[in-house]
CSV table of C-alpha atoms in Angstrom, one decimal:
chain,number,residue,atom,x,y,z
N,1,MET,CA,-0.6,-0.4,0.1
N,2,ALA,CA,1.6,3.3,-0.9
N,3,THR,CA,2.4,6.2,1.8
N,4,ILE,CA,0.0,9.6,2.1
N,5,THR,CA,1.9,11.9,1.3
N,6,ALA,CA,-0.9,13.9,-0.2
N,7,LEU,CA,-4.8,15.2,1.6
N,8,LEU,CA,-7.3,16.3,-0.1
N,9,PHE,CA,-10.8,18.2,2.3
N,10,ASP,CA,-13.7,19.0,1.8
N,11,PHE,CA,-14.7,22.6,2.4
N,12,GLY,CA,-18.2,23.8,3.7
N,13,GLY,CA,-18.8,20.8,6.6
N,14,THR,CA,-15.6,20.2,6.5
N,15,LEU,CA,-13.2,22.8,6.9
N,16,ASP,CA,-15.3,25.6,7.6
N,17,GLY,CA,-17.3,23.3,10.6
N,18,PRO,CA,-18.8,19.8,11.4
N,19,ALA,CA,-21.9,20.7,9.6
N,20,HIS,CA,-23.6,20.4,6.3
N,21,TRP,CA,-24.9,23.8,5.8
N,22,LEU,CA,-28.9,23.0,5.2
N,23,ASP,CA,-28.6,22.6,9.6
N,24,ARG,CA,-25.9,25.3,9.5
N,25,PHE,CA,-28.8,28.1,8.1
N,26,LEU,CA,-31.3,25.9,10.0
N,27,SER,CA,-29.7,26.9,13.0
N,28,SER,CA,-29.3,30.3,12.2
N,29,TYR,CA,-32.6,31.2,10.9
N,30,ARG,CA,-33.6,29.6,14.5
N,31,ALA,CA,-31.0,32.3,15.9
N,32,ALA,CA,-33.1,34.8,14.0
N,33,GLY,CA,-36.5,33.8,15.8
N,34,ILE,CA,-38.3,32.6,12.3
N,35,GLU,CA,-39.1,28.9,12.8
N,36,ILE,CA,-38.5,26.9,10.2
N,37,SER,CA,-37.9,22.9,9.9
N,38,ARG,CA,-35.7,21.0,8.3
N,39,ALA,CA,-37.9,19.5,5.1
N,40,GLU,CA,-39.4,23.2,4.5
N,41,LEU,CA,-35.7,24.9,4.5
N,42,ASP,CA,-34.8,22.3,2.2
N,43,PRO,CA,-35.6,23.6,-0.9
N,44,ALA,CA,-35.0,27.2,-0.4
N,45,PHE,CA,-31.1,26.2,1.0
N,46,GLU,CA,-31.5,24.6,-2.8
N,47,HIS,CA,-33.3,27.2,-4.4
N,48,ALA,CA,-30.3,29.7,-3.5
N,49,THR,CA,-27.4,27.2,-4.5
N,50,ARG,CA,-28.6,26.6,-8.1
N,51,ILE,CA,-28.6,31.1,-7.8
N,52,GLY,CA,-25.4,31.5,-6.2
N,53,TYR,CA,-24.0,28.6,-8.7
N,54,GLY,CA,-25.2,30.1,-11.9
N,55,ALA,CA,-23.6,33.6,-10.3
N,56,THR,CA,-20.3,33.2,-11.2
N,57,ARG,CA,-19.2,36.4,-11.8
N,58,ILE,CA,-20.8,37.7,-9.2
N,59,VAL,CA,-20.2,36.2,-6.9
N,60,ALA,CA,-16.6,35.7,-7.5
N,61,ARG,CA,-15.7,38.1,-5.8
N,62,PHE,CA,-17.8,38.1,-2.6
N,63,GLY,CA,-16.6,37.5,0.7
N,64,MET,CA,-18.3,34.9,3.7
N,65,THR,CA,-20.1,37.9,4.6
N,66,ASP,CA,-21.2,38.8,1.0
N,67,LEU,CA,-22.1,34.8,0.2
N,68,VAL,CA,-24.5,33.7,2.4
N,69,ARG,CA,-25.8,37.4,2.6
N,70,PHE,CA,-26.4,36.7,-1.0
N,71,LEU,CA,-28.0,33.1,-0.3
N,72,VAL,CA,-29.7,34.1,2.8
N,73,GLY,CA,-31.7,37.0,0.4
N,74,HIS,CA,-32.6,34.5,-2.2
N,75,GLN,CA,-34.0,31.4,0.3
N,76,PHE,CA,-36.1,34.4,1.8
N,77,GLU,CA,-37.3,35.4,-1.7
N,78,TYR,CA,-38.2,31.7,-2.0
N,79,LEU,CA,-39.9,31.4,1.4
N,80,ARG,CA,-42.5,34.8,1.1
N,81,LYS,CA,-43.4,33.5,-2.0
N,82,SER,CA,-43.4,29.1,-1.5
N,83,GLY,CA,-42.6,27.8,2.2
N,84,PRO,CA,-45.1,27.4,5.3
N,85,ASP,CA,-48.4,29.5,5.3
N,86,PRO,CA,-46.7,31.4,8.8
N,87,LEU,CA,-43.5,32.6,7.9
N,88,VAL,CA,-45.3,33.6,4.1
N,89,ALA,CA,-47.8,35.7,6.4
N,90,ILE,CA,-44.6,37.2,8.6
N,91,LEU,CA,-42.3,37.9,5.4
N,92,GLY,CA,-44.9,39.1,4.1
N,93,ASN,CA,-46.1,42.0,6.7
N,94,SER,CA,-42.8,42.6,8.0
N,95,GLY,CA,-41.8,44.7,4.8
N,96,ALA,CA,-39.2,45.3,3.1
N,97,ALA,CA,-37.0,46.5,5.7
N,98,GLY,CA,-38.5,44.0,7.9
N,99,ARG,CA,-36.6,41.0,6.0
N,100,HIS,CA,-33.9,43.3,5.4
N,101,ARG,CA,-32.9,42.5,9.5
N,102,PHE,CA,-34.0,39.0,9.3
N,103,VAL,CA,-31.9,38.1,6.3
N,104,GLU,CA,-28.7,40.6,8.4
N,105,ARG,CA,-29.5,38.3,11.6
N,106,VAL,CA,-29.8,34.8,9.8
N,107,THR,CA,-26.1,35.7,8.6
N,108,ASP,CA,-24.8,37.3,11.4
N,109,SER,CA,-25.1,33.6,12.7
N,110,PHE,CA,-24.0,31.7,10.3
N,111,VAL,CA,-21.0,34.0,9.2
N,112,ARG,CA,-20.2,33.5,13.0
N,113,GLU,CA,-20.1,30.5,13.4
N,114,THR,CA,-18.4,29.0,10.3
N,115,SER,CA,-15.2,31.8,11.5
N,116,ALA,CA,-15.3,30.4,14.7
N,117,GLY,CA,-14.9,26.3,12.6
N,118,LEU,CA,-12.2,28.0,10.0
N,119,ALA,CA,-10.1,29.1,12.9
N,120,HIS,CA,-10.7,25.5,14.4
N,121,SER,CA,-9.7,24.3,11.5
N,122,ARG,CA,-6.3,26.2,10.3
N,123,GLY,CA,-4.9,25.4,14.1
N,124,VAL,CA,-5.5,21.4,13.2
N,125,ILE,CA,-3.9,21.7,9.1
N,126,GLY,CA,-1.0,24.4,10.8
N,127,THR,CA,0.5,21.0,12.3
N,128,LEU,CA,0.0,19.0,8.5
N,129,GLU,CA,2.2,21.6,7.0
N,130,GLY,CA,4.8,20.5,5.7
N,131,ARG,CA,4.1,16.7,6.3
N,132,PHE,CA,2.0,16.3,3.1
N,133,LYS,CA,0.7,18.1,0.4
N,134,MET,CA,-3.1,19.9,0.7
N,135,GLY,CA,-5.5,20.7,-1.2
N,136,VAL,CA,-9.4,21.0,-1.1
N,137,VAL,CA,-11.9,20.0,-3.1
N,138,SER,CA,-16.0,21.4,-3.4
N,139,ASN,CA,-18.5,22.1,-4.6
N,140,PHE,CA,-18.5,25.8,-4.6
N,141,TYR,CA,-19.7,29.5,-6.1
N,142,GLY,CA,-16.4,30.4,-8.0
N,143,ASN,CA,-14.8,32.3,-4.6
N,144,LEU,CA,-13.6,29.7,-2.7
N,145,ASP,CA,-9.9,31.2,-3.5
N,146,GLY,CA,-11.0,34.1,-1.7
N,147,ILE,CA,-12.7,32.6,1.4
N,148,LEU,CA,-9.3,30.2,2.1
N,149,ALA,CA,-7.6,34.2,1.7
N,150,GLU,CA,-10.3,35.4,3.9
N,151,ALA,CA,-9.7,33.0,6.5
N,152,LYS,CA,-5.6,33.3,6.3
N,153,LEU,CA,-6.4,29.4,5.2
N,154,ASP,CA,-4.7,29.6,1.6
N,155,ARG,CA,-1.0,28.9,2.3
N,156,PHE,CA,-1.4,25.7,3.3
N,157,PHE,CA,-3.1,24.7,-0.2
N,158,ASP,CA,-1.4,24.1,-3.6
N,159,ALA,CA,-4.2,23.3,-5.4
N,160,VAL,CA,-7.9,24.9,-4.2
N,161,ALA,CA,-10.6,22.3,-6.9
N,162,ASP,CA,-13.5,24.9,-7.0
N,163,SER,CA,-16.6,23.3,-9.0
N,164,SER,CA,-17.5,26.5,-10.3
N,165,ARG,CA,-14.8,27.6,-12.0
N,166,VAL,CA,-13.4,23.8,-12.5
N,167,GLY,CA,-16.8,23.8,-14.3
N,168,ILE,CA,-16.9,20.1,-12.6
N,169,PHE,CA,-19.0,19.3,-10.0
N,170,LYS,CA,-18.7,16.2,-7.2
N,171,PRO,CA,-19.5,13.3,-7.6
N,172,GLU,CA,-18.0,13.3,-10.6
N,173,ALA,CA,-14.1,13.3,-10.9
N,174,GLY,CA,-13.1,15.2,-12.5
N,175,ILE,CA,-12.6,17.9,-10.0
N,176,PHE,CA,-10.5,15.3,-7.9
N,177,GLU,CA,-8.3,14.7,-11.0
N,178,ALA,CA,-7.8,18.2,-11.7
N,179,ALA,CA,-6.8,18.6,-7.6
N,180,LEU,CA,-4.7,15.7,-7.6
N,181,GLU,CA,-3.0,16.7,-11.3
N,182,LYS,CA,-2.5,20.6,-10.1
N,183,MET,CA,-0.5,18.8,-6.8
N,184,HIS,CA,1.7,16.8,-9.4
N,185,CYS,CA,0.4,13.5,-6.7
N,186,ALA,CA,-1.1,10.2,-7.8
N,187,PRO,CA,-4.7,9.1,-6.5
N,188,GLU,CA,-3.2,6.1,-4.4
N,189,SER,CA,-0.8,8.8,-2.5
N,190,THR,CA,-3.7,10.9,-1.7
N,191,ALA,CA,-6.8,10.7,0.8
N,192,MET,CA,-9.7,12.5,0.5
N,193,ILE,CA,-11.6,13.6,3.8
N,194,GLY,CA,-14.9,15.1,4.0
N,195,ASP,CA,-18.6,14.7,5.5
N,196,SER,CA,-20.3,13.3,2.3
N,197,LEU,CA,-19.8,9.8,1.7
N,198,ALA,CA,-21.1,10.0,-1.9
N,199,LYS,CA,-19.6,13.0,-2.6
N,200,ASP,CA,-16.5,13.0,-1.0
N,201,CYS,CA,-15.4,9.2,0.0
N,202,ALA,CA,-17.4,7.1,-2.9
N,203,PRO,CA,-15.6,9.0,-5.8
N,204,ALA,CA,-12.3,9.2,-4.2
N,205,HIS,CA,-12.6,5.7,-3.4
N,206,ARG,CA,-13.0,4.9,-7.1
N,207,LEU,CA,-10.4,6.5,-8.3
N,208,GLY,CA,-7.6,5.2,-6.2
N,209,MET,CA,-7.4,7.5,-3.5
N,210,ARG,CA,-7.6,6.4,0.5
N,211,THR,CA,-11.1,8.0,2.2
N,212,VAL,CA,-11.7,9.4,5.4
N,213,TRP,CA,-15.6,9.9,6.9
N,214,LEU,CA,-16.1,13.0,8.8
N,215,ARG,CA,-19.3,12.0,10.3
N,216,THR,CA,-20.6,14.3,13.0
N,217,GLY,CA,-24.5,13.1,14.0
N,218,PRO,CA,-26.3,9.9,11.9
N,219,ARG,CA,-26.3,10.4,8.0
N,220,CYS,CA,-29.3,10.4,6.1
N,221,GLY,CA,-29.6,10.2,2.3
N,222,ASP,CA,-26.9,9.4,-0.2
N,223,ASP,CA,-25.3,8.7,2.7
N,224,ALA,CA,-27.8,6.0,4.4
N,225,CYS,CA,-26.2,2.6,5.2
N,226,GLY,CA,-24.9,0.8,2.5
N,227,ARG,CA,-22.4,3.5,2.2
N,228,ASP,CA,-20.1,2.7,5.1
N,229,THR,CA,-17.5,1.3,2.4
N,230,ALA,CA,-16.5,4.1,0.9
N,231,ALA,CA,-14.7,5.2,3.7
N,232,ASP,CA,-11.7,3.5,5.0
N,233,ILE,CA,-11.2,5.3,8.4
N,234,THR,CA,-14.0,6.7,9.8
N,235,ILE,CA,-13.6,10.4,12.0
N,236,ARG,CA,-15.7,12.1,14.8
N,237,SER,CA,-13.8,15.5,14.1
N,238,ILE,CA,-11.4,17.1,12.4
N,239,ASP,CA,-8.9,17.1,14.5
N,240,GLU,CA,-8.2,12.9,14.3
N,241,VAL,CA,-7.0,13.6,10.8
N,242,ALA,CA,-3.1,14.7,12.8
N,243,GLN,CA,-3.8,11.7,14.2
N,244,ILE,CA,-4.7,9.1,11.4
N,245,GLN,CA,-1.6,6.9,11.3
N,246,TRP,CA,-1.1,6.1,7.2
C-alpha cells in the first residue's frame, strides 16, 4: 500500500465546521427568531444554491459575509412566495425593511459560526503543514480561493478545485482529478477527507484514493447505510486527521 503524501479536504461541513450548511442555516434561522423545519427550509436552500452556482461572475468577488447574505436573500425570496403559510405571512407583513433585518440576523449568526470553524481548522491544518501536500475539493461558487485567503488558510493549500471554476461538480471524478493534477500527486498516495460518503468518499475511493469520512451525526439520503465501505477511516472531528497513522 502506497504511503500517503497528500491530503484533499472538502470545504463545507468539513473545513468550516462539522455540520452541513443546511443544518447550520436552520440553526441560524432559529437564532434569528424564525421557526422553520429542516424540510421546509430545504427547497429554499436548494433554490439559493442553484442561483449561486449560476452567478459565478457576481459571486466570485464575494467574501464569506457577502456570499452568505446573497444566499440567505434568495432563500427568503423563495420562502416569501413558496414557504409554509405562517412564514409567508410573517415575511409578507414585515415589509422590505423587516425582511432585510431578518436576512442580516441569519447572516451574522451563520458567519460567526463559520469563522469559528475555520479558525479551529486553521490550527489543525497548521500541524499538517510540511508533512503533506494539501488541497481543497469543493462544490462551491467560484470564490473559494478568496474565502480561504480571508480565513488565512490559503497558504496551506497547493490546489483548490472549486466546482464553479473547474466546471465539474462532485461526485464527478474530474474535479478530484483536477486537484491531483495541480498537486502532481497520484491517487494512491492521496487521502480525501470529507463529510459526505456519496460526494467525497465514494468518488475518491473509485479513483484509488484512501478515504476519511468526517461523520458528525446520523446520515440520511445519499449517505444512508450501505455506503460505509466507501470510507477507509471514520472520524468524529477534524482534529483526528492529525492523529491518523497512515
